[in-house]
PDB file of C-alpha atoms in Angstrom:
ATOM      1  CA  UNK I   1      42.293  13.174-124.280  1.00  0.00           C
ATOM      2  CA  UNK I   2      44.965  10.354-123.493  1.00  0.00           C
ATOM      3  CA  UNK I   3      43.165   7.572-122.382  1.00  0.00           C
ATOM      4  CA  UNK I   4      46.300   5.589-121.046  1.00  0.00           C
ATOM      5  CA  UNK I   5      49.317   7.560-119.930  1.00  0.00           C
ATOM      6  CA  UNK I   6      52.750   5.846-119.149  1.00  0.00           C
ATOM      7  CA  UNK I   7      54.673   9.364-117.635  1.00  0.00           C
ATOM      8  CA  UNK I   8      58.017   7.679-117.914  1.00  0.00           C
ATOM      9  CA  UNK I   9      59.407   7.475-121.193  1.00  0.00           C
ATOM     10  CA  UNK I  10      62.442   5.692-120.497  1.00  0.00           C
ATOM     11  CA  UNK I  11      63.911   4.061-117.105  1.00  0.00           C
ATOM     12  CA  UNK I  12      67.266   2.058-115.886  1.00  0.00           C
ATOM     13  CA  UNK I  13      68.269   0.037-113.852  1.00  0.00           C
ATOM     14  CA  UNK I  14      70.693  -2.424-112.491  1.00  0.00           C
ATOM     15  CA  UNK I  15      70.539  -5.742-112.638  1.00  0.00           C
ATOM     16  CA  UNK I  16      68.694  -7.443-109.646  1.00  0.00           C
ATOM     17  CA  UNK I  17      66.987  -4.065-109.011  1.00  0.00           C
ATOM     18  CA  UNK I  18      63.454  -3.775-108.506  1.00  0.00           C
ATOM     19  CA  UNK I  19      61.490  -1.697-111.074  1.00  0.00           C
ATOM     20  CA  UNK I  20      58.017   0.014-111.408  1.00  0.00           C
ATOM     21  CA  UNK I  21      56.247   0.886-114.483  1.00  0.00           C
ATOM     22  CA  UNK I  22      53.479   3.391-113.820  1.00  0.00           C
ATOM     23  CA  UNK I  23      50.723   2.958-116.210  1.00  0.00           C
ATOM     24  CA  UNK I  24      47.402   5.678-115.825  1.00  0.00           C
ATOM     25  CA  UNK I  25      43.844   5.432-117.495  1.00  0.00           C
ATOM     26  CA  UNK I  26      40.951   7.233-118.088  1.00  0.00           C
ATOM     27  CA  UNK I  27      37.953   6.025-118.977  1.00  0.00           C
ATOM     28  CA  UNK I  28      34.005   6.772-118.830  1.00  0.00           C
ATOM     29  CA  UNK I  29      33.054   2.858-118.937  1.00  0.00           C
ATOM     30  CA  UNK I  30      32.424   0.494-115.577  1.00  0.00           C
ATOM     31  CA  UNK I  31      33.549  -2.434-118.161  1.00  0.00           C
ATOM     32  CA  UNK I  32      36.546  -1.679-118.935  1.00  0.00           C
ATOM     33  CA  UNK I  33      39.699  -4.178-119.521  1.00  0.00           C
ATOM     34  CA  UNK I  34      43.795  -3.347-118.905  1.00  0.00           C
ATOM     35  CA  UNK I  35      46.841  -4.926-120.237  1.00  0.00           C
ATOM     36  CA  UNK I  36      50.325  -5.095-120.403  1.00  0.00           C
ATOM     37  CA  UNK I  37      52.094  -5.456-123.221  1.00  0.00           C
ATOM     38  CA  UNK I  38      56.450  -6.454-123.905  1.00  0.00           C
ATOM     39  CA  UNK I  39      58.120  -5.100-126.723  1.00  0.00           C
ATOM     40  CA  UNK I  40      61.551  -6.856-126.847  1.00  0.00           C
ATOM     41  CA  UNK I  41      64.044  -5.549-129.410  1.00  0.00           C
ATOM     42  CA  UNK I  42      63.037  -8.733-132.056  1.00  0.00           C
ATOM     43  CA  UNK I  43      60.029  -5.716-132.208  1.00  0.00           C
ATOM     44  CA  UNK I  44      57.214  -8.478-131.754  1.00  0.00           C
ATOM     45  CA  UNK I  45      54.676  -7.413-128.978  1.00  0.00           C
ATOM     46  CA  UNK I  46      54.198  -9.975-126.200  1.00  0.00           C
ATOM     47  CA  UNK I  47      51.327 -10.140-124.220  1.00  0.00           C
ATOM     48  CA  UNK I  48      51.850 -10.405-120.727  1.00  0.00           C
ATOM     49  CA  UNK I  49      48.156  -9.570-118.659  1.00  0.00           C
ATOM     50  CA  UNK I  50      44.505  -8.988-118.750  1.00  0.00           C
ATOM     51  CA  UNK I  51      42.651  -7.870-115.867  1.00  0.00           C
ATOM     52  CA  UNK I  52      38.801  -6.790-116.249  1.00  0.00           C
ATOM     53  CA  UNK I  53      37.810  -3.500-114.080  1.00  0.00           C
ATOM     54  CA  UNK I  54      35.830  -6.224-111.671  1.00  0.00           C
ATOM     55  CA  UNK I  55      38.790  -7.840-110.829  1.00  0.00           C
ATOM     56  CA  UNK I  56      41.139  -5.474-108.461  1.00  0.00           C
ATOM     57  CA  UNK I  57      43.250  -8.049-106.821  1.00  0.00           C
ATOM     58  CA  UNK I  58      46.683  -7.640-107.425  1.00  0.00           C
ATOM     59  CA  UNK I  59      48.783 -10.372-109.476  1.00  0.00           C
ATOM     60  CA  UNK I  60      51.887 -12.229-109.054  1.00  0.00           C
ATOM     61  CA  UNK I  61      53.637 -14.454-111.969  1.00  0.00           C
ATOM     62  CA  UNK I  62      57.319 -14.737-111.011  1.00  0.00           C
ATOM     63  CA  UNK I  63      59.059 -11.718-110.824  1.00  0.00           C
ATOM     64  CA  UNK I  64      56.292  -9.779-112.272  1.00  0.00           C
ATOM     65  CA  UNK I  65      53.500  -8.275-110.549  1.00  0.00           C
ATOM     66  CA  UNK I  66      50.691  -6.039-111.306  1.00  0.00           C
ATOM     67  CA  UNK I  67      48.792  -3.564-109.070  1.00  0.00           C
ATOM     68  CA  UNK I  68      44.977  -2.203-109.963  1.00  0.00           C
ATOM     69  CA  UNK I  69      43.769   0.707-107.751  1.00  0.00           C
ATOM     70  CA  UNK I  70      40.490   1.718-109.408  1.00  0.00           C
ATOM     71  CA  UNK I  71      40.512   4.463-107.045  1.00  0.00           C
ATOM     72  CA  UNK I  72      43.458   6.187-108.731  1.00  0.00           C
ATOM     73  CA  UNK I  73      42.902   4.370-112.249  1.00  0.00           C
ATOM     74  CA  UNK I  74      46.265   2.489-112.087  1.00  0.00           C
ATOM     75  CA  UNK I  75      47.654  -0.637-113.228  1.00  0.00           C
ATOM     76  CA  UNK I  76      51.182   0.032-112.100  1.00  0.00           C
ATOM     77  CA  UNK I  77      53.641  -3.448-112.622  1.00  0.00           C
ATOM     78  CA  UNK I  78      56.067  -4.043-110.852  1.00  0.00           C
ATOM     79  CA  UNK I  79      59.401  -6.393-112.072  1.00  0.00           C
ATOM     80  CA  UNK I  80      61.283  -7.846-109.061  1.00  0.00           C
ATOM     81  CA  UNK I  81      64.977  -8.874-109.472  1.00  0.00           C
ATOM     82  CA  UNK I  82      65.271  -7.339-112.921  1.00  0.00           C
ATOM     83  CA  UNK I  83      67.590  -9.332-115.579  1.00  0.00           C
ATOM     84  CA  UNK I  84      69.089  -7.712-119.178  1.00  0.00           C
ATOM     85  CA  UNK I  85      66.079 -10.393-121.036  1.00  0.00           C
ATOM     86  CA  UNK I  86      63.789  -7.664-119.157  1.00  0.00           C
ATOM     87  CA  UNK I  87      65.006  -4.929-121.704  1.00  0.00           C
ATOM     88  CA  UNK I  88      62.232  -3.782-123.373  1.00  0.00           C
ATOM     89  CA  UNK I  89      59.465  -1.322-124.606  1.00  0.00           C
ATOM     90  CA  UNK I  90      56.422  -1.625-122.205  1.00  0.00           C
ATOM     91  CA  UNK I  91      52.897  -0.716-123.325  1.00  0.00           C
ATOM     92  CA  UNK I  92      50.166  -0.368-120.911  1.00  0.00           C
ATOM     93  CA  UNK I  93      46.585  -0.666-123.121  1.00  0.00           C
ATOM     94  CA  UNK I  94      42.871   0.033-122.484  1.00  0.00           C
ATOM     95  CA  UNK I  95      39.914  -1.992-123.686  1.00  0.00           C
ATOM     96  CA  UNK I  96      36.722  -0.634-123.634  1.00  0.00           C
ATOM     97  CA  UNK I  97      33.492  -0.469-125.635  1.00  0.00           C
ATOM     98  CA  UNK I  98      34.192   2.233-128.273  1.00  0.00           C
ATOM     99  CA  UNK I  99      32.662   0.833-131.794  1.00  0.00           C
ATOM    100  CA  UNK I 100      29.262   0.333-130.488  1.00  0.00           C
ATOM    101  CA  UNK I 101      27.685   0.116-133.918  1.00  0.00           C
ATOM    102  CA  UNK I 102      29.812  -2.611-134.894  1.00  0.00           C
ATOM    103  CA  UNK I 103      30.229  -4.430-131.399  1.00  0.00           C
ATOM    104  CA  UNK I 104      33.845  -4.322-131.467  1.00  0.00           C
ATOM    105  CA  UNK I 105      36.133  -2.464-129.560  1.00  0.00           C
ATOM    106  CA  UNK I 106      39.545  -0.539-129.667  1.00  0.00           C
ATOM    107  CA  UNK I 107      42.877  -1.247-128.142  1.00  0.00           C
ATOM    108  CA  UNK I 108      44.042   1.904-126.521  1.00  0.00           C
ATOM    109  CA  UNK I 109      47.674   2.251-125.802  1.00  0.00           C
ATOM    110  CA  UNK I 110      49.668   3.869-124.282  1.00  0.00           C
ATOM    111  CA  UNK I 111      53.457   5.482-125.100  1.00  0.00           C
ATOM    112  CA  UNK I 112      55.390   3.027-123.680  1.00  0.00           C
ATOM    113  CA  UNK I 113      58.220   2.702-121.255  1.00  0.00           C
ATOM    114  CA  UNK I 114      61.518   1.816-122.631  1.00  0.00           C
ATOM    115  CA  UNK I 115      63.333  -0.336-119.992  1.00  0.00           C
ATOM    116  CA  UNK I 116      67.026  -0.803-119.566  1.00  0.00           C
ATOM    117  CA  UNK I 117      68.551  -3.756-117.488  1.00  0.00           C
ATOM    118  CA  UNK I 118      72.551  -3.038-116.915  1.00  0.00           C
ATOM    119  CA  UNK I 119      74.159  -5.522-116.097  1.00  0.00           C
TER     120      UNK I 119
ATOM    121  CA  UNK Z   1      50.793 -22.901-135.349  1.00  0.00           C
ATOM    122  CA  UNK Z   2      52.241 -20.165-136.663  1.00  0.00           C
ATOM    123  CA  UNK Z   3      49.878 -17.199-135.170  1.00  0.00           C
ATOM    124  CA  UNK Z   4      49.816 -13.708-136.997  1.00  0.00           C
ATOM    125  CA  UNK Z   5      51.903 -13.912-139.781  1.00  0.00           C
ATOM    126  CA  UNK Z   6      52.537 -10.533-141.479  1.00  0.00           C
ATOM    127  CA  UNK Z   7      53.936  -9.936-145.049  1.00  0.00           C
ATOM    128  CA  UNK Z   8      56.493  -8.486-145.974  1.00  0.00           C
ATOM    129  CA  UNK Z   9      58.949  -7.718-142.934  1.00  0.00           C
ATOM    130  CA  UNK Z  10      60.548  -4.903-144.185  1.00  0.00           C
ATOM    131  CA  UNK Z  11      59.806  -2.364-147.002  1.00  0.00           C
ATOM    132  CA  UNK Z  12      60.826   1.145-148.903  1.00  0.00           C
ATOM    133  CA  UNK Z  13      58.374   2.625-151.274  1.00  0.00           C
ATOM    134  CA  UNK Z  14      58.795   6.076-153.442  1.00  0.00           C
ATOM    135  CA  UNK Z  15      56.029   8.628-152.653  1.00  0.00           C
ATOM    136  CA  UNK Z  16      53.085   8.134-154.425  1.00  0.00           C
ATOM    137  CA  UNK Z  17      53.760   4.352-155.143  1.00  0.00           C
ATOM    138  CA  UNK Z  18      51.171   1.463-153.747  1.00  0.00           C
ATOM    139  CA  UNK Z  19      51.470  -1.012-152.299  1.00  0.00           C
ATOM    140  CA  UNK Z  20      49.232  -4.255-150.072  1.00  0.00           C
ATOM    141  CA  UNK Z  21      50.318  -5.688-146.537  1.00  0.00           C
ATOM    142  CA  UNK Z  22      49.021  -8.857-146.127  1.00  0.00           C
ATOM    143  CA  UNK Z  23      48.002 -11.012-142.643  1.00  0.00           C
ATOM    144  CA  UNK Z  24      47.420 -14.324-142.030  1.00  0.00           C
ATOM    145  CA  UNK Z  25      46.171 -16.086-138.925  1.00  0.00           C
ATOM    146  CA  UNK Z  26      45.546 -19.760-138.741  1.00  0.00           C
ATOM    147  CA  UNK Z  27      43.596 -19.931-135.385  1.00  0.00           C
ATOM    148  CA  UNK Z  28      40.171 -19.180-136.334  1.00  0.00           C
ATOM    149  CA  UNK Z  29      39.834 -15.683-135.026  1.00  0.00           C
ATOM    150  CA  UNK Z  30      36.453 -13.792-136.066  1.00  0.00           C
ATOM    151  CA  UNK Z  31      38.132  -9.972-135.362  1.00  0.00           C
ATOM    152  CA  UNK Z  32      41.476  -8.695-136.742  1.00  0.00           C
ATOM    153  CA  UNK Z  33      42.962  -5.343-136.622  1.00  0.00           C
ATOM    154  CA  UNK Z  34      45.386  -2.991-138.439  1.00  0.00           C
ATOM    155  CA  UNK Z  35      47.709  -0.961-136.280  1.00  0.00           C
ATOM    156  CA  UNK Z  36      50.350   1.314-137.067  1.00  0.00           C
ATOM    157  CA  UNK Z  37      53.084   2.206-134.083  1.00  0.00           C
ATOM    158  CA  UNK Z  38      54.918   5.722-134.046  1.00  0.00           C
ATOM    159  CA  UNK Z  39      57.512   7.001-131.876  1.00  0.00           C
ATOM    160  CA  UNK Z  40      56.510   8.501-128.768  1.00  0.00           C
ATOM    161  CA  UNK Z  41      52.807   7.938-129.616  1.00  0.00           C
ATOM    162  CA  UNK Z  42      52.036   4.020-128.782  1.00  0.00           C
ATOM    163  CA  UNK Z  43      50.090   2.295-131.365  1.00  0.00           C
ATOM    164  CA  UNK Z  44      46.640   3.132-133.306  1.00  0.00           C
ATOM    165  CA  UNK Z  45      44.103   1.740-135.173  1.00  0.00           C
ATOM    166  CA  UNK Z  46      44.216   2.175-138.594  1.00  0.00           C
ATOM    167  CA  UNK Z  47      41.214   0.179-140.409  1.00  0.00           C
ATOM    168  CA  UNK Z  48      39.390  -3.452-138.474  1.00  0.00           C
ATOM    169  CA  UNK Z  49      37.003  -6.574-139.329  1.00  0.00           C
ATOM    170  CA  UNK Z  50      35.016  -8.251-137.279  1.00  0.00           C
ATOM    171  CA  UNK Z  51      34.773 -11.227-139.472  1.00  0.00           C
ATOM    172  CA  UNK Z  52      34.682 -11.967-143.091  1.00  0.00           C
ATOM    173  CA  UNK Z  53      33.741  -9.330-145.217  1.00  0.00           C
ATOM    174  CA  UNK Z  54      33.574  -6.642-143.117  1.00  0.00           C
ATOM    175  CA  UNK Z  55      35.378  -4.027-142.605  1.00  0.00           C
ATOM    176  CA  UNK Z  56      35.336  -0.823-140.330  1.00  0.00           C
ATOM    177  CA  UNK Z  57      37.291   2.755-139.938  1.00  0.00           C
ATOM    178  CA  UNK Z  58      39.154   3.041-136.446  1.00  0.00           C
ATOM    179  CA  UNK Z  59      41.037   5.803-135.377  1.00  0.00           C
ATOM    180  CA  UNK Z  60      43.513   6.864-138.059  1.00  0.00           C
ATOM    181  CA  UNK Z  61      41.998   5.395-141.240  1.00  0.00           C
ATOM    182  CA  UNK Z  62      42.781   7.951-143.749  1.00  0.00           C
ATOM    183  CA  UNK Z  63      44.992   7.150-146.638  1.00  0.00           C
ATOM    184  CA  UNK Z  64      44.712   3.367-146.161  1.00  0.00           C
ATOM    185  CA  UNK Z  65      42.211   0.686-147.322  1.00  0.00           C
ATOM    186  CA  UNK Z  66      41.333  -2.834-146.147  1.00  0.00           C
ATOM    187  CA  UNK Z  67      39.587  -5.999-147.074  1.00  0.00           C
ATOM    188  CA  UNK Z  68      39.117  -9.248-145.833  1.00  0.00           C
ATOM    189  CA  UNK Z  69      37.621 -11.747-148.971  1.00  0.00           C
ATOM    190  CA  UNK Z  70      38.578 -14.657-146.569  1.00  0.00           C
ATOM    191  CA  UNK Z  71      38.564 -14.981-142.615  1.00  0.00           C
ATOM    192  CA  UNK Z  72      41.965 -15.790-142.394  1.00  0.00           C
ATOM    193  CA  UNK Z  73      43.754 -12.760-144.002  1.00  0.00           C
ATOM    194  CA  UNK Z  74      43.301  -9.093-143.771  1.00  0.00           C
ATOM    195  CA  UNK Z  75      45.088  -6.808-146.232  1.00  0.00           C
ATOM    196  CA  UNK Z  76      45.972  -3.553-145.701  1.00  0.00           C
ATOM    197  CA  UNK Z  77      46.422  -1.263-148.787  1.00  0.00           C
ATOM    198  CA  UNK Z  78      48.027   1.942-149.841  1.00  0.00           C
ATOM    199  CA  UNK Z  79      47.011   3.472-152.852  1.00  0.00           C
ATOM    200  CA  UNK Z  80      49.289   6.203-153.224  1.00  0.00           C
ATOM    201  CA  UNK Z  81      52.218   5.805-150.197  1.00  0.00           C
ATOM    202  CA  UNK Z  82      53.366   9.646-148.086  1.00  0.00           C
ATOM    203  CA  UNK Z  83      55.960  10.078-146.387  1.00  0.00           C
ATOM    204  CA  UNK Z  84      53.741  10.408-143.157  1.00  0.00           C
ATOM    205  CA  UNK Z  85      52.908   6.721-143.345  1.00  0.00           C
ATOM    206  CA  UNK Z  86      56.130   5.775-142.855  1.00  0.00           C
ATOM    207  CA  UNK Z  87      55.911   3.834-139.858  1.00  0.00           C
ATOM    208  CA  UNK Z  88      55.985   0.365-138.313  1.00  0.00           C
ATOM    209  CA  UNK Z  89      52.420  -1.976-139.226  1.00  0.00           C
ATOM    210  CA  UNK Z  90      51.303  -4.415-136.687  1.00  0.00           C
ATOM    211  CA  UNK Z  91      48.315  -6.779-137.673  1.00  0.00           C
ATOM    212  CA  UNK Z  92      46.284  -8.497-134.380  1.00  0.00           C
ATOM    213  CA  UNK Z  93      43.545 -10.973-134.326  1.00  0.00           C
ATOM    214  CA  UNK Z  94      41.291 -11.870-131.416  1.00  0.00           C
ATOM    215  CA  UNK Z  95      38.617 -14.383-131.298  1.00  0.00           C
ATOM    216  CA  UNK Z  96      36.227 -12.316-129.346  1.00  0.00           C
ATOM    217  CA  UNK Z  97      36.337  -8.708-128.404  1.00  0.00           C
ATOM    218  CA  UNK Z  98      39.616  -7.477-126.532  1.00  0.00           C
ATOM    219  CA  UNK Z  99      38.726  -8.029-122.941  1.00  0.00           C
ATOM    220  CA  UNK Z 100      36.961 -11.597-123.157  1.00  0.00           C
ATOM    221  CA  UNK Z 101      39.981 -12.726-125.021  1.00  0.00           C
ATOM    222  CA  UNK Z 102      43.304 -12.177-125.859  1.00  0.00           C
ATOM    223  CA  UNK Z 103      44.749 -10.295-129.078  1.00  0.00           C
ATOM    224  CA  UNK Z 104      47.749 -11.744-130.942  1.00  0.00           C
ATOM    225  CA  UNK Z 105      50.243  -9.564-132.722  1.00  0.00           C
ATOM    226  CA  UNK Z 106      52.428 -10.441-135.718  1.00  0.00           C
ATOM    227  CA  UNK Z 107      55.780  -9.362-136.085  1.00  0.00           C
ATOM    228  CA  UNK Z 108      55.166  -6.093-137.284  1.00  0.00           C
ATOM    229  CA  UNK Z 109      56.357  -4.424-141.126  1.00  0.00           C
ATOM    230  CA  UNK Z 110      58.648  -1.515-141.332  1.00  0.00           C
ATOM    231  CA  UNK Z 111      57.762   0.700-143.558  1.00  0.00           C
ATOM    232  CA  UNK Z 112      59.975   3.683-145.310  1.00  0.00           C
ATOM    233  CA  UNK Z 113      58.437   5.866-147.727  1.00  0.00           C
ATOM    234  CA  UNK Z 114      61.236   8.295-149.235  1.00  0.00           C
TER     235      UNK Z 114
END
């Protein structure tokens, strides 16, 4: 089963608009960890948050925001006044406790959301 | 400080050739990680370490090998290259589990195999 789902594939805006990527998890673990992830068109991956599944306030960093509801497993985030540098692939990820034998654990991510800024 | 540093950036192998990826990271970091990324389907684990000399399977391990002689570099391997692998590589290292720390990516290494 898809542990992080990201139900829009691609979105666009205009610049200055306000944008929402949706991100959805599913998980079995109280610990559990979420991210964010950029993907500008250089192809590197930039990370952008980390929030632990203790920690439901939301976030604010500039023009970027980030909204946990553990009630509806979501980690939505949310760009305000979107500019073309915005452009990008965004991956939502899950961290949880999956190689117990080892100790380590597994990124989970999702399919990402390709964002276009127009401008 | 140069991070994850992944080598090479681009390549095209002929079916059934080999061929190693190498990463390097220079900050110390006990855990790194072997992803591959695929359209429409996010990234996945390939092969991990969680420090030097280990190694461990993750989710798509299967016609790829790993080692990691020295704590700085990881090396993924393929021993006779498909078609299916082609794909885009992305090496991470963490110093702690994801969650109590952060992971760092390298660039990534396009791969064609024709």
């Amino acid at each position: 089963a898809q542990k992080v789902t990201q139900a829009q594939t691609e979105i666009s805006v205009v610049e200055k608009e306000d944008v929402t990527l949706d991100c959805v998890y599913e998980t079995r673990d109280t610990t559990y960890y979420l991210f964010w992830y950029k993907q500008p068109p250089s192809g590197e991956l930039v990370f952008l948050i980390r929030r632990n599944s203790f920690d439901e306030q939301n976030e604010i960093s500039g023009r970027y925001s980030w909204n946990f509801q553990k009630s509806t497993s979501s980690f939505n985030f949310t760009i305000t006044a979107s500019q073309v540098v915005d452009s990008a692939v965004y991956f939502c990820a899950l961290s949880e406790a999956w190689f117990r034998e080892t100790g380590a654990n597994n990124l989970f991510f999702g399919t990402g959301t390709r964002l276009t800024v127009i401008p | 400080n140069a991070g994850v540093t992944q080598t090479p950036k681009f390549r095209v192998l002929k079916t059934g050739q080999s061929m190693t990826l190498l990463c390097a990271q220079d900050m110390n970091h006990e855990y790194m990680y072997w992803y591959r990324q695929d359209p429409g389907m996010g990234l996945r684990l390939i092969h991990y370490s969680v420090g030097e000399g280990t190694t461990a399977k993750g989710e798509v391990p299967d016609g790829y090998n790993v080692s990691r002689l020295k704590k700085q570099n990881f090396l993924l391997g393929l021993e006779s290259a498909a078609p299916s692998q082609t794909s885009v590589y992305f090496c991470a290292s963490s110093l702690n589990v994801f969650g109590n720390t952060e992971a760092f990516f390298g660039q990534g290494t396009r791969l064609t195999v024709v």
